[in-house]
Coordinates of C-alpha atoms in Angstrom, one line a residue:
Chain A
X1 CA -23.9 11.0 -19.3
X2 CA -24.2 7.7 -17.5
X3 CA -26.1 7.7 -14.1
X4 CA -27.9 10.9 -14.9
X5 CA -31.8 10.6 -15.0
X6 CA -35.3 13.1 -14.7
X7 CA -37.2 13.2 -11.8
X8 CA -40.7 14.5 -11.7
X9 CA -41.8 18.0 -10.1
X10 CA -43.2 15.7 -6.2
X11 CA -41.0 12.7 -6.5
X12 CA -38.9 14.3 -3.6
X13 CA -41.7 15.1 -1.4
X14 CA -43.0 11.3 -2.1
X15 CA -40.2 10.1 -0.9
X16 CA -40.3 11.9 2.5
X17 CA -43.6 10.5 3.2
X18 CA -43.1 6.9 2.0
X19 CA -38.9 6.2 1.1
X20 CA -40.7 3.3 -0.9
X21 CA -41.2 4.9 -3.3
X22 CA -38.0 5.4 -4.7
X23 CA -38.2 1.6 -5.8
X24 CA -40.5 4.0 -8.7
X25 CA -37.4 5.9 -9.2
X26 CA -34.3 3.6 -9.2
X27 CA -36.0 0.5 -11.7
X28 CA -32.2 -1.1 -11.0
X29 CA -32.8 -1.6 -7.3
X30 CA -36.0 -1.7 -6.9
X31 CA -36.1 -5.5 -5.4
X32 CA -35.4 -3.6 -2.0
X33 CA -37.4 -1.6 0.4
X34 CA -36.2 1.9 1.3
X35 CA -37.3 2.8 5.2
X36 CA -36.1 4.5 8.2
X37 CA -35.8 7.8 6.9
X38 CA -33.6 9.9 8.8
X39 CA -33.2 14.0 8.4
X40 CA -28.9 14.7 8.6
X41 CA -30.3 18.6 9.4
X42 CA -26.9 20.1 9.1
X43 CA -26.0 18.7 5.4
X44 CA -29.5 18.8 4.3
X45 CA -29.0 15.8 3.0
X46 CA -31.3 12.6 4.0
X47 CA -30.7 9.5 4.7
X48 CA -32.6 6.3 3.7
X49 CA -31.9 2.5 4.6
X50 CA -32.1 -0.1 1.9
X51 CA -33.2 -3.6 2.9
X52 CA -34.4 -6.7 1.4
X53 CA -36.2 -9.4 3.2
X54 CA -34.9 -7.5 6.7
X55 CA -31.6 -8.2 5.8
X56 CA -29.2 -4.4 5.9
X57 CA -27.9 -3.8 2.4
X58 CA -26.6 -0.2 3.0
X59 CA -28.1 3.3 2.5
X60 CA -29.3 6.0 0.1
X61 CA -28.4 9.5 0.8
X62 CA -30.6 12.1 -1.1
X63 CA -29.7 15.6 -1.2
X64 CA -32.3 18.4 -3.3
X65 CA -31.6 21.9 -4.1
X66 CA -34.4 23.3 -6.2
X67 CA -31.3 25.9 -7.5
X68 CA -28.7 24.6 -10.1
X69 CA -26.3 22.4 -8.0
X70 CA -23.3 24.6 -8.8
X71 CA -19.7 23.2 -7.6
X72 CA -19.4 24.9 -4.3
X73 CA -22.9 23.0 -3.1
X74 CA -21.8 19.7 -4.6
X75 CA -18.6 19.9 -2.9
X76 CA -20.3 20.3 0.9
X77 CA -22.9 17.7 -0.6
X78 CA -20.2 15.3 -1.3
X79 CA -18.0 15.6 1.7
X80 CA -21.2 15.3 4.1
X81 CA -21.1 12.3 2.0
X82 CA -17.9 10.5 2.9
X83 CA -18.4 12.1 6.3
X84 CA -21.3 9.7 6.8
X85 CA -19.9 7.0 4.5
X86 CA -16.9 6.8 7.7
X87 CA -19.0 7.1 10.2
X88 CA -21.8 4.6 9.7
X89 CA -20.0 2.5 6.6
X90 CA -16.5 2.6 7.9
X91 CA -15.5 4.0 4.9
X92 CA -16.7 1.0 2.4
X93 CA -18.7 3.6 -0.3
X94 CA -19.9 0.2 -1.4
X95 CA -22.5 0.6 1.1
X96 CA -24.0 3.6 0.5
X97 CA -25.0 6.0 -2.6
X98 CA -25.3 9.6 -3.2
X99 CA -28.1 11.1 -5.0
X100 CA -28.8 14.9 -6.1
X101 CA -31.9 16.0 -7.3
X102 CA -31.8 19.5 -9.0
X103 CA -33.1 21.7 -11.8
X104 CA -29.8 21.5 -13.2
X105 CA -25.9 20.8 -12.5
X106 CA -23.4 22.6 -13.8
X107 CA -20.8 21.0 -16.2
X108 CA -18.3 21.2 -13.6
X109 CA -20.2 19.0 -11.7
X110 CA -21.1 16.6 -14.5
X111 CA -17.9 16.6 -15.5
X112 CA -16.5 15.3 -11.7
X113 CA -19.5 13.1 -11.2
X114 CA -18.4 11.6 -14.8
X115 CA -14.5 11.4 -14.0
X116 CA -15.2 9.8 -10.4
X117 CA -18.3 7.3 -11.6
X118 CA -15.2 6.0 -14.5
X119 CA -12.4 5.6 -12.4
X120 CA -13.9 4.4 -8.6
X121 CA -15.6 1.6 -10.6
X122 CA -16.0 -0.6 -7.8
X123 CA -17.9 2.3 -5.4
X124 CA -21.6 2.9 -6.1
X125 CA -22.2 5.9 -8.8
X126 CA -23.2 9.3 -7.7
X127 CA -26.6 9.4 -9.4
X128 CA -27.7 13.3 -10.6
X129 CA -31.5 13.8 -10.9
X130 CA -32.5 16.7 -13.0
X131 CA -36.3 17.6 -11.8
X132 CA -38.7 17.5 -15.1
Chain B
X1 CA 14.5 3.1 12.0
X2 CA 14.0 0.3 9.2
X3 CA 13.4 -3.3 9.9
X4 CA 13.3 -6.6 7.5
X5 CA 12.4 -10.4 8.0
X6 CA 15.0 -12.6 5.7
X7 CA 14.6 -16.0 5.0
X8 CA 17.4 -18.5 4.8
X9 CA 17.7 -21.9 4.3
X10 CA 18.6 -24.4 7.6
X11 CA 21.7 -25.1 5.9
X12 CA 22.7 -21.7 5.4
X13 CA 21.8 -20.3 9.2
X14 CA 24.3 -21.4 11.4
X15 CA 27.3 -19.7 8.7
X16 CA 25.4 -17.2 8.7
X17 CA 24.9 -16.6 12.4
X18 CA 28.6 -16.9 12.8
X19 CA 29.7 -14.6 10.5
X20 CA 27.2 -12.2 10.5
X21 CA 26.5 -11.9 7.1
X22 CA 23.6 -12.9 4.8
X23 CA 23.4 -13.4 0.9
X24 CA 20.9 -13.5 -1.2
X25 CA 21.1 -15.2 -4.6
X26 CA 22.2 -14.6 -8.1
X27 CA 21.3 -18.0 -10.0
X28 CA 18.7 -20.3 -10.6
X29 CA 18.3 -22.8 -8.1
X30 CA 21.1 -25.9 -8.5
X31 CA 22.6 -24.4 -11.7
X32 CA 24.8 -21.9 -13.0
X33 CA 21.9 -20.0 -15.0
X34 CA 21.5 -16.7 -14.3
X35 CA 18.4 -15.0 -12.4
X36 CA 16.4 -12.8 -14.8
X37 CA 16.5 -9.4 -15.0
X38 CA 13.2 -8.6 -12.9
X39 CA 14.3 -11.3 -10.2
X40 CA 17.6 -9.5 -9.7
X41 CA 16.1 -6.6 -9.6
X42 CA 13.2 -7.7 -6.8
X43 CA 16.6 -8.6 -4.8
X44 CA 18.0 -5.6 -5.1
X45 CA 14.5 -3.8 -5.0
X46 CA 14.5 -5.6 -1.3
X47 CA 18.0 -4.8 0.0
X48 CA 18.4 -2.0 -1.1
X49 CA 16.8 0.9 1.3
X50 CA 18.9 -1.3 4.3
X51 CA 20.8 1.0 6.5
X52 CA 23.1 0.5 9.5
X53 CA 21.2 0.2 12.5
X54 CA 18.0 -1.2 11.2
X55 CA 16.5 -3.9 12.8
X56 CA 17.1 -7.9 11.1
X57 CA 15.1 -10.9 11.8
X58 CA 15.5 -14.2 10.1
X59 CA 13.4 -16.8 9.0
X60 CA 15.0 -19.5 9.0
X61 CA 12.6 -21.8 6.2
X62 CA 12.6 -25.6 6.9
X63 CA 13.0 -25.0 10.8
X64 CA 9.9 -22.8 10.6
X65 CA 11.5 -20.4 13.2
X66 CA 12.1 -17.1 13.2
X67 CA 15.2 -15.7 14.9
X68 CA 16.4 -12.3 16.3
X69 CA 17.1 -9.4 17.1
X70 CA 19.9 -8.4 15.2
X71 CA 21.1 -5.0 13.6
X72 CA 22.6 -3.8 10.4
X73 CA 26.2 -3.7 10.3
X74 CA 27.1 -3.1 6.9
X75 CA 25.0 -1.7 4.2
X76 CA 24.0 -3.8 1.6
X77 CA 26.6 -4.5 -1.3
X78 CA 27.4 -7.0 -4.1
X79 CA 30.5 -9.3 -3.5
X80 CA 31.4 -13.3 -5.0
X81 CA 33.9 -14.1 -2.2
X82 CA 32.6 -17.4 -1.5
X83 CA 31.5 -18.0 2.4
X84 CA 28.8 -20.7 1.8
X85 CA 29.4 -23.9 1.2
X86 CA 26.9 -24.0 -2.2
X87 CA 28.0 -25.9 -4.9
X88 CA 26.9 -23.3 -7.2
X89 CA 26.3 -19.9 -5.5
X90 CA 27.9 -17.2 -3.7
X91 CA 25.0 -15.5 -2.7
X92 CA 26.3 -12.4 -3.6
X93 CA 23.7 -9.8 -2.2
X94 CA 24.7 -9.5 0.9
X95 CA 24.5 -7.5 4.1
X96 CA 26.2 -7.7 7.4
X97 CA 24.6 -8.2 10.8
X98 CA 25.4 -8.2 14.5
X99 CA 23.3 -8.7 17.3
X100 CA 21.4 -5.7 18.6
X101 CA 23.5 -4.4 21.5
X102 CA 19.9 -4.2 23.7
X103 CA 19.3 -8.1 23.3
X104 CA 22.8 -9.7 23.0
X105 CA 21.6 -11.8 25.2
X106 CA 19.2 -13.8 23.1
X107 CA 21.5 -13.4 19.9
X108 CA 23.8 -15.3 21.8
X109 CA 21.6 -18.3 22.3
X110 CA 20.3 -17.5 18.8
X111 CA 16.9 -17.0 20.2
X112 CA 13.7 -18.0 18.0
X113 CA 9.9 -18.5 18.2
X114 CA 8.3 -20.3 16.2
X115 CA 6.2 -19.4 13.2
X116 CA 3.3 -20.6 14.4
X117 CA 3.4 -17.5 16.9
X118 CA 4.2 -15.3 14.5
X119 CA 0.7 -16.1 12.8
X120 CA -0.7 -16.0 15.6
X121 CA -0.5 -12.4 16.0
X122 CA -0.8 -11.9 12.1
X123 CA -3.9 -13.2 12.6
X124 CA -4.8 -10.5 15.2
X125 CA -3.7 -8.4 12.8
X126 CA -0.8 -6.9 15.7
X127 CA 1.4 -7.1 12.3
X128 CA 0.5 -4.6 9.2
X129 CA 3.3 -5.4 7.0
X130 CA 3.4 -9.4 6.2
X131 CA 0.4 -11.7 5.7
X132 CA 2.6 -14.9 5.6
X133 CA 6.1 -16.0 5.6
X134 CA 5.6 -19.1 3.1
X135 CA 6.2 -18.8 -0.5
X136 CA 2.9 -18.6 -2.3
X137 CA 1.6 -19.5 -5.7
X138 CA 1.0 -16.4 -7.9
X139 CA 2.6 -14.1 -5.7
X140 CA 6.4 -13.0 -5.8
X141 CA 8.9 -15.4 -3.9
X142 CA 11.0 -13.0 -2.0
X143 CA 13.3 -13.6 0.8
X144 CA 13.4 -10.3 2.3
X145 CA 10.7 -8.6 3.2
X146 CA 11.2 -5.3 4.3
X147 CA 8.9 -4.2 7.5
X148 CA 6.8 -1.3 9.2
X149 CA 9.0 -0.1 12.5
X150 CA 5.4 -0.6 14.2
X151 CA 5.6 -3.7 13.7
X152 CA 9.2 -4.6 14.8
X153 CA 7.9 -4.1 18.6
X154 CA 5.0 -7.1 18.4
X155 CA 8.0 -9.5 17.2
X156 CA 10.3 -8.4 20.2
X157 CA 7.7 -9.3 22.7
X158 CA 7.2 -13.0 21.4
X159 CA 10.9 -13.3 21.2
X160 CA 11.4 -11.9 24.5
X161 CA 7.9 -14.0 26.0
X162 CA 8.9 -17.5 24.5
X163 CA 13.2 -16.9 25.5
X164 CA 14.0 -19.6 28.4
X165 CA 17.8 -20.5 28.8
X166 CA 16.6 -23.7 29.2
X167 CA 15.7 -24.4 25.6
X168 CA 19.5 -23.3 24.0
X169 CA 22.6 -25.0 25.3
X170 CA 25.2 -23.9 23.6
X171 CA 26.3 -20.1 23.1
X172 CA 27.5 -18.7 19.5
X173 CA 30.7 -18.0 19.2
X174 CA 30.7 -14.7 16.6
X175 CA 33.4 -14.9 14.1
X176 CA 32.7 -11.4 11.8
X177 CA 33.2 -11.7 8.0
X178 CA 35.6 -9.2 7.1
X179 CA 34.4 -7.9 3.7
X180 CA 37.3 -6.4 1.8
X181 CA 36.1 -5.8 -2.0
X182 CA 32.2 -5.8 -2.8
X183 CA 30.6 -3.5 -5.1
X184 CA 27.6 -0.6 -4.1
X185 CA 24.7 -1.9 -4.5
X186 CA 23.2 1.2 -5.9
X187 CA 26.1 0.3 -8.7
X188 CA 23.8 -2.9 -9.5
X189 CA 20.6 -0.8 -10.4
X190 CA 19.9 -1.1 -13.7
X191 CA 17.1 -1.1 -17.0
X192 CA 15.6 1.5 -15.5
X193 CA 13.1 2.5 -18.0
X194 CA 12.2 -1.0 -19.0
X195 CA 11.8 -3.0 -15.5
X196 CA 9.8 -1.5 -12.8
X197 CA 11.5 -3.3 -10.3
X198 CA 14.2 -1.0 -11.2
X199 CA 12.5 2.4 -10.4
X200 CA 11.0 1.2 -7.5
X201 CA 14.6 0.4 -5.8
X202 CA 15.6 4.5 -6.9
X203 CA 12.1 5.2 -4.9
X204 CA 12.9 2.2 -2.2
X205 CA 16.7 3.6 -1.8
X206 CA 15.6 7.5 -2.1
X207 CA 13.0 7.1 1.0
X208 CA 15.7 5.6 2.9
X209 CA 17.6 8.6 2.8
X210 CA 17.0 11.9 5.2
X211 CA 16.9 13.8 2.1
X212 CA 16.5 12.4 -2.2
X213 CA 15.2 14.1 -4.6
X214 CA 12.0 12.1 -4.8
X215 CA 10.9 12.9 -1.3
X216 CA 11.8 16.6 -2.2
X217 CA 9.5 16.0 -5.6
X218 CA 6.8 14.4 -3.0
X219 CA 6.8 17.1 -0.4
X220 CA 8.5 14.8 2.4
X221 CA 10.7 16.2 5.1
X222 CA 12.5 14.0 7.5
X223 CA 12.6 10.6 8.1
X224 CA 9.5 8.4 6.9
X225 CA 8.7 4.8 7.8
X226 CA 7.9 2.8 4.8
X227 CA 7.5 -1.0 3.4
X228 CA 7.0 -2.2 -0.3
X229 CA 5.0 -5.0 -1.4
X230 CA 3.2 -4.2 1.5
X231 CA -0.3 -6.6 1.4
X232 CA -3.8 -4.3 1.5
X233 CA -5.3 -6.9 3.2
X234 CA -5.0 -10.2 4.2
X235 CA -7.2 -12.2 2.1
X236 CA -7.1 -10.0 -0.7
X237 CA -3.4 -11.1 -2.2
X238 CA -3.4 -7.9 -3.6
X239 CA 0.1 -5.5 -2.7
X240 CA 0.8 -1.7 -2.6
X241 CA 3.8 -1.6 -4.4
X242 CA 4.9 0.5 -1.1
X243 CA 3.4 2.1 1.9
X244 CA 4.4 5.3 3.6
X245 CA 4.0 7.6 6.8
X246 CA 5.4 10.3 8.0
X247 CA 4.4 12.8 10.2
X248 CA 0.4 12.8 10.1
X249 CA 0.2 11.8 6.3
X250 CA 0.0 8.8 4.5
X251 CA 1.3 7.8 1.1
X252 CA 0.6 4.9 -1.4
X253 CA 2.8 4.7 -4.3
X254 CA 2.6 3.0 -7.3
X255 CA 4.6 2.5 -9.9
X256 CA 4.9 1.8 -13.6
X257 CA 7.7 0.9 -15.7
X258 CA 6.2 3.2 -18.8
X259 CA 3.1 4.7 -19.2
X260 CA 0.4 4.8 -16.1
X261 CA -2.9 4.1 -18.0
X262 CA -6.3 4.3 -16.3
X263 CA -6.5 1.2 -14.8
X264 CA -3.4 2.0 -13.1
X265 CA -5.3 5.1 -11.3
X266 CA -8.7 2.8 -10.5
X267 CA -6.1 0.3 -8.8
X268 CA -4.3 3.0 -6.9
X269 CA -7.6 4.3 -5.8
X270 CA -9.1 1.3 -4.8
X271 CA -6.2 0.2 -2.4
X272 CA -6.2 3.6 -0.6
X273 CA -10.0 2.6 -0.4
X274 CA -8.9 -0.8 1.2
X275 CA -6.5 1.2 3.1
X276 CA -9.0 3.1 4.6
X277 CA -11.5 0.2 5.7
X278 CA -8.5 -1.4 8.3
X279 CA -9.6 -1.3 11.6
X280 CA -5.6 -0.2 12.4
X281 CA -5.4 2.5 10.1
X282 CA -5.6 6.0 11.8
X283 CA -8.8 7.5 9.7
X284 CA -8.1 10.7 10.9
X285 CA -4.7 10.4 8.4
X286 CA -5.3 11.4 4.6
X287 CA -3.7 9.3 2.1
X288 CA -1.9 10.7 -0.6
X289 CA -2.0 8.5 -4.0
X290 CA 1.2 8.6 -6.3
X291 CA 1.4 7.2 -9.1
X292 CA 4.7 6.8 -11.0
X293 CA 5.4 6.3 -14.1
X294 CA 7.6 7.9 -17.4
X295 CA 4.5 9.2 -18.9
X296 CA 0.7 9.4 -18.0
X297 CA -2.3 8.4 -20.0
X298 CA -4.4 11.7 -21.1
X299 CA -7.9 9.9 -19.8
X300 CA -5.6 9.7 -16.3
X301 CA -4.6 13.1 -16.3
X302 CA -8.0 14.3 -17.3
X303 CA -9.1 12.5 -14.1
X304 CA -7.1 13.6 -11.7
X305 CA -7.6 17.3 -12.8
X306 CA -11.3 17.0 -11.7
X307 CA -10.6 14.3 -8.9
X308 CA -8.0 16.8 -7.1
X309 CA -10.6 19.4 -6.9
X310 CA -11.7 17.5 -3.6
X311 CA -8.6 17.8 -1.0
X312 CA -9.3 13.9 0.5
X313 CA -8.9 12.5 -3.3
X314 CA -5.0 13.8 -3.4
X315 CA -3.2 11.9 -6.1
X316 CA 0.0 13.0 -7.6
X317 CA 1.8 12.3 -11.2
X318 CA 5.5 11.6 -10.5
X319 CA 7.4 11.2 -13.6
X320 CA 10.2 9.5 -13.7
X321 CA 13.9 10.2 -16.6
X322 CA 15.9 7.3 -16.4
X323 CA 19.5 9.0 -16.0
X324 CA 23.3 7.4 -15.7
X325 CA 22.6 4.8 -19.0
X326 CA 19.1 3.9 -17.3
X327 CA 20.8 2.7 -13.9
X328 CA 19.2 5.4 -12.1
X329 CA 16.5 7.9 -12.0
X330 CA 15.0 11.2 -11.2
X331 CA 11.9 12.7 -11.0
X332 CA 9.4 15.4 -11.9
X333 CA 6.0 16.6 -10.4
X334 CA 3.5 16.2 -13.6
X335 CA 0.4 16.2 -11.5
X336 CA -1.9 18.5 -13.5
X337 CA -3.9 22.1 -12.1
X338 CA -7.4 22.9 -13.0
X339 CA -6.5 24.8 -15.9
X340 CA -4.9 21.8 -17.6
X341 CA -6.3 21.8 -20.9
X342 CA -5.2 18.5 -23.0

């Protein structure tokens, strides 16, 4: 499946210390800088701003569940997603990406993540993580 | 209440204002050749969802004016008795028209502003349903263009701002065209199956009406406010094929003549996307996507089994059966559940 990739064991914690590094993680984007983390504590989710050269170029949100993301958590994942894509993107999910990170997803969720990346082509991908 | 913006020629205007009656075409300009089958149909597409009452405007093309406020006297019907003095047409699409009892008094001067106002607040984006009144390159040439009752009150208020007795000196003396034998237009539907223009009148005419089997098939009660061709976006050329509130909900409708493939659904879901984004849209609303079409791709239905499992992503499959030798249409709910197995 497209847009599905391994992540190592401490990736996730790396990235809480220094967003940078996820330039390590996504090769496809890493001309920007990731900074200003910021903790969304009631989605669990976090959420990192992508820049180049100072200039805005929209967000990352990361959400981990060391568990099997199983549909019921992807679904709260996913509409704390477009909750945050209204509020700070006014809607435009051309500004800002979702990525799970998990020890495994379900193949309903695969199977969503699969149907939505084919037919909202022009939004950015939801990205699934599978820790290695 | 419904409301529409016509254009007419300079020529044509002052007959028209007299007579309250305006026709739309059936030939190709200075000749005796017919209009194709999907131009017909776009007319008729157009008219057809007119009822008495709703609200007319006219732009009268050449003068680059815009004139109103006048109301629907007679529903829109088909009829060759020749009123215009056009060499070649009868402009046989017709509806009737009086001035709107609340502002006789600018009918009566045959009140205008100019069109330079009326982009003026396009520009401000005080009007959701029309980008421009001009006939553009690539796009559709219509001359009625049906609009969002919102909209209707920003027009008024320029009418009403730029009116000064001053400006008109002579009054219009009304002299009604009594119509005697015209045809339904609903009669004039037709190829539906094979043109999509034709299935979107059905859908145009059936939203018009307090009760149709579509809005029965689409879960709509009452009255609904709705425009077609209606432009996402200013700059973006691209149109819904029509728009539709009612209540707190939202629709986007799209149809196909025969089968809705998968970029038929991307398309539908990237307007309601575009939708979403205007700063006058109501984000509190949800917008249902329907797409409709006689049969649906597998890879679509496959789609919108998973995509449904998230309430926000709504999307139904309206089928349509052309019925009465494909001159009208009815209409089935084939949007899948989760235990669709293809």
């Amino acid at each position: 499946m497209k847009h599905q990739n391994t992540i190592g064991l401490d990736d996730y914690e790396k990235i809480l210390i220094k967003p940078n590094h996820l330039k390590n993680i996504l090769k496809d984007e890493n001309i920007f800088d990731f900074t200003d983390k910021e903790e969304l504590v009631n989605s669990k989710l976090i959420l990192i701003k992508k820049e180049f050269n100072s200039f805005d170029a929209g967000f990352i949100l990361i959400g981990k569940n060391n568990n099997v993301i199983e549909w019921e958590n992807f679904k709260n994942y996913f509409l704390s997603y477009s909750d945050i894509a209204k509020q700070r993107c006014n809607f435009n999910f051309r500004e800002i990406s979702l990525l799970l990170i998990s020890s495994d997803f379900t193949t309903e969720v695969r199977e969503f993540c699969q149907e939505y990346n084919d037919m909202y082509d022009y939004r950015k991908p939801i990205r699934l993580f599978i820790i290695k | 209440m419904g409301a529409f913006i016509c254009s007419i020629s300079p020529r044509d205007w002052p007959v028209a204002l007299k007579k309250g009656i305006y026709g739309n075409k059936l030939y190709k300009k200075g000749s005796k050749e017919l209009l194709g089958d999907v131009q017909q149909l776009s007319i008729i597409r157009d008219l057809i969802s007119m009822k008495n009452d709703d609200l007319v405007f006219f732009h009268v093309i050449g003068e680059k004016t815009v004139h109103g406020i006048y109301q629907v006297s007679k529903e829109p019907f088909y009829d060759e008795t020749k009123i215009w003095d056009d060499e070649f047409e009868s402009f046989p699409y017709r509806f009737q028209f009086k001035p709107h009892p609340d502002f006789r008094e600018l009918c009566l001067n045959d009140a205008c502003i100019s069109v330079h106002s009326f982009y003026e607040i396009i520009d401000k984006g005080e009007i959701r349903s029309l980008v421009s009144l001009e006939f553009e390159q690539n796009i559709e040439r219509r001359s009625i263009r049906r609009l969002l009752s919102i909209d209707t009150k920003q027009i008024i208020k320029l009418l009403l701002r730029d009116f000064s007795r001053d400006k008109y000196r002579e009054k219009i003396n009304f002299d009604y065209h009594q119509t005697t034998d015209f045809e339904s237009l609903n009669d004039k539907v037709y190829r539906v199956g094979s043109i999509e223009n034709a299935i979107t009148a059905v859908i145009m005419y059936e939203l018009s009406e307090d009760t149709s089997n579509f809005k029965k098939i689409i879960g709509l009660k009452g009255k609904c406010d709705f425009a077609n061709e209606f432009f996402v976006a200013p700059t973006t050329r691209k149109a819904i094929d029509i728009f539709t509130t009612w209540d707190t909900q939202t629709a986007i409708i799209e149809c196909k003549s025969k089968k809705v493939n998968v970029f038929g659904l991307q398309q539908g879901l990237y307007y309601r996307d575009l939708i979403y984004q205007q700063n006058w849209y109501d984000k509190t609303n949800k917008i249902i996507l329907i797409l409709v079409g006689s049969s649906f791709h597998k890879d679509v239905i496959k789609a919108v089994v998973h995509l449904n499992k998230i309430e926000q992503f709504e999307i139904k499959l309206i089928k349509y059966n052309p019925i009465e030798n494909n001159k009208w249409g009815n209409f089935s709910d084939e949007t899948p559940k989760y235990n669709w197995f293809g």
